[in-house]
C-alpha positions as a printed Julia matrix, in Angstrom:
189×3 Matrix{Float64}:
 -17.51   24.14  -30.05
 -20.81   25.71  -29.08
 -21.42   26.09  -25.33
 -24.45   23.77  -25.45
 -22.37   21.09  -27.11
 -19.69   21.4   -24.43
 -22.28   21.07  -21.66
 -23.82   18.03  -23.33
 -20.38   16.46  -23.72
 -19.57   17.04  -20.04
 -22.89   15.52  -18.95
 -22.45   12.56  -21.28
 -18.9    11.86  -20.1
 -19.97   12.05  -16.45
 -22.92    9.76  -17.1
 -20.67    7.23  -18.84
 -18.17    7.39  -15.96
 -20.9     6.76  -13.43
 -22.3     3.86  -15.48
 -18.78    2.4   -15.82
 -18.31    2.86  -12.07
 -21.6     1.06  -11.44
 -20.59   -1.84  -13.7
 -17.22   -2.07  -11.91
 -18.99   -2.02   -8.53
 -21.3    -4.84   -9.6
 -18.33   -6.93  -10.79
 -16.39   -6.24   -7.57
 -19.51   -6.92   -5.51
 -20.1   -10.27   -7.22
 -16.48  -11.3    -6.92
 -15.69  -10.03   -3.42
 -18.98   -9.24   -1.72
 -21.48   -6.43   -1.41
 -19.33   -4.34    0.98
 -16.44   -4.31   -1.48
 -18.8    -3.33   -4.29
 -20.18   -0.41   -2.26
 -16.64    0.54   -1.33
 -15.67    0.59   -5.02
 -18.65    2.88   -5.79
 -17.77    5.19   -2.89
 -14.09    5.35   -3.9
 -14.97    6.03   -7.54
 -17.47    8.76   -6.66
 -14.97   10.34   -4.27
 -12.3    10.37   -6.99
 -14.77   11.92   -9.45
 -15.78   14.53   -6.89
 -12.12   15.39   -6.14
 -11.45   15.71   -9.86
 -14.33   18.19  -10.26
 -13.42   20.12   -7.1
  -9.8    20.5    -8.28
 -10.86   21.79  -11.71
 -13.53   24.03  -10.21
 -10.87   25.41   -7.84
  -8.63   26.15  -10.82
 -11.51   27.96  -12.52
 -12.38   30.07   -9.47
  -8.69   30.89   -8.95
  -8.48   32.15  -12.53
 -11.71   34.13  -12.17
 -10.24   36.1    -9.24
  -7.91   37.87  -11.67
  -8.56   36.78  -15.27
  -6.58   39.68  -16.77
  -3.31   38.59  -15.14
  -3.72   34.82  -14.96
  -3.75   32.46  -17.9
  -6.71   30.13  -18.38
  -5.92   26.93  -16.46
  -5.38   23.59  -18.15
  -8.29   21.26  -17.51
  -8.34   17.51  -17.42
 -11.01   15.04  -18.32
 -14.38   16.65  -18.95
 -13.0    20.05  -17.93
 -10.55   20.14  -20.83
 -13.31   21.09  -23.3
 -14.59   23.8   -20.93
 -11.16   25.37  -20.42
 -10.32   25.09  -24.13
 -13.51   26.96  -25.06
 -12.78   29.55  -22.38
  -9.21   29.96  -23.65
 -10.44   30.5   -27.22
 -12.98   33.06  -26.02
 -10.34   34.97  -24.02
  -7.88   34.82  -26.93
 -10.54   36.2   -29.31
 -11.46   38.96  -26.86
  -7.8    39.95  -26.49
  -7.33   39.98  -30.27
 -10.42   42.2   -30.64
  -9.08   44.5   -27.94
  -5.71   44.77  -29.7
  -7.42   45.54  -33.03
  -9.59   48.22  -31.41
  -6.57   49.72  -29.67
  -4.69   49.88  -32.97
  -7.69   51.51  -34.66
  -7.93   54.05  -31.84
  -4.24   54.89  -32.22
  -4.71   55.37  -35.99
  -7.81   57.55  -35.4
  -5.97   59.71  -32.88
  -2.99   60.08  -35.21
  -5.28   61.13  -38.06
  -7.23   63.54  -35.84
  -3.99   64.97  -34.48
  -2.81   65.74  -38.03
  -6.02   67.57  -38.95
  -5.87   71.38  -39.1
  -9.26   71.47  -37.32
  -9.85   71.2   -33.62
 -11.28   67.77  -32.71
 -12.93   67.03  -29.37
 -14.37   63.59  -28.65
 -17.21   63.57  -26.11
 -18.82   60.61  -24.37
 -22.58   60.09  -24.14
 -22.83   62.57  -21.27
 -20.86   65.33  -23.05
 -17.67   64.75  -21.05
 -14.34   65.11  -22.85
 -12.82   61.76  -23.8
 -10.05   63.08  -26.03
  -8.99   66.16  -28.0
  -6.22   67.05  -30.39
  -3.64   69.8   -29.9
  -5.6    72.31  -31.99
  -8.6    71.84  -29.69
  -6.33   72.38  -26.72
  -5.05   75.6   -28.28
  -8.38   77.01  -29.53
 -10.5    76.06  -26.53
  -7.82   76.45  -23.86
  -8.04   72.77  -22.93
  -5.46   70.5   -21.37
  -6.09   66.87  -22.33
  -4.52   65.45  -19.17
  -6.49   67.71  -16.82
  -9.73   68.04  -18.78
 -10.38   64.41  -19.75
 -13.64   63.41  -18.09
 -14.76   67.02  -17.56
 -18.11   68.2   -18.97
 -17.55   70.31  -22.08
 -20.09   72.84  -20.8
 -17.99   73.4   -17.68
 -14.99   74.34  -19.81
 -16.72   76.19  -22.66
 -19.03   78.53  -20.78
 -21.29   80.16  -23.3
 -25.07   80.02  -22.9
 -25.72   79.74  -26.67
 -23.26   76.86  -26.94
 -24.86   75.14  -23.94
 -28.28   75.46  -25.56
 -26.91   74.09  -28.85
 -25.47   71.05  -27.02
 -28.61   70.43  -24.95
 -30.89   70.75  -27.97
 -28.98   67.94  -29.72
 -29.82   69.12  -33.24
 -26.49   69.25  -35.03
 -27.52   69.53  -38.69
 -26.2    73.09  -38.84
 -22.8    74.22  -37.5
 -22.69   76.55  -34.52
 -20.69   79.78  -34.57
 -18.72   80.14  -31.36
 -16.97   83.35  -30.37
 -14.09   82.89  -27.95
 -12.03   85.56  -26.28
  -8.79   83.71  -25.56
  -6.04   86.26  -25.98
  -7.22   87.43  -29.37
 -10.86   87.11  -30.41
 -11.58   83.82  -32.14
 -14.63   82.92  -34.21
 -15.02   79.15  -34.64
 -17.51   77.16  -36.63
 -18.42   74.17  -34.45
 -19.83   71.07  -36.11
 -20.88   68.17  -33.94
 -21.04   64.67  -35.35
 -23.18   62.45  -33.13
């Protein structure tokens, strides 16, 4: 259900409970006296408050560590809230698993390529590279993940190419790692 519908349902159920409590208080008050009627209202409101406090406590307990804890089971009006939250968390976890599987497939495909592949983040830090990139550029994925590419590939022309951000044409990079290497670098942004 849509979040607005859940909120409306919770408000409606609470309003109906309070009306029913008021009707019960009037009946008790007429049968046993005004003090008993007020006592019935107070007891009913206290029970309703305890119900909400217990469910709110369950929610805040879950929110302290939502990755490890399962979504609590709600009761009464809270059942719809916790059910919607459970469905949201389940969908988010399924999306995360799909993305993880796609990332594994991408890395496997990039690892099998004869080309060197380096994945950079938005700030030109290394996120991932395949073994050919490690070999050609002298990188170590474990050590160099998160490092700026310009710190590890120190060539002024390459730095200018990266900073310019115009990648329509490949860049010719000359490396002197053991034997002289000439690489054609193509950046896909």
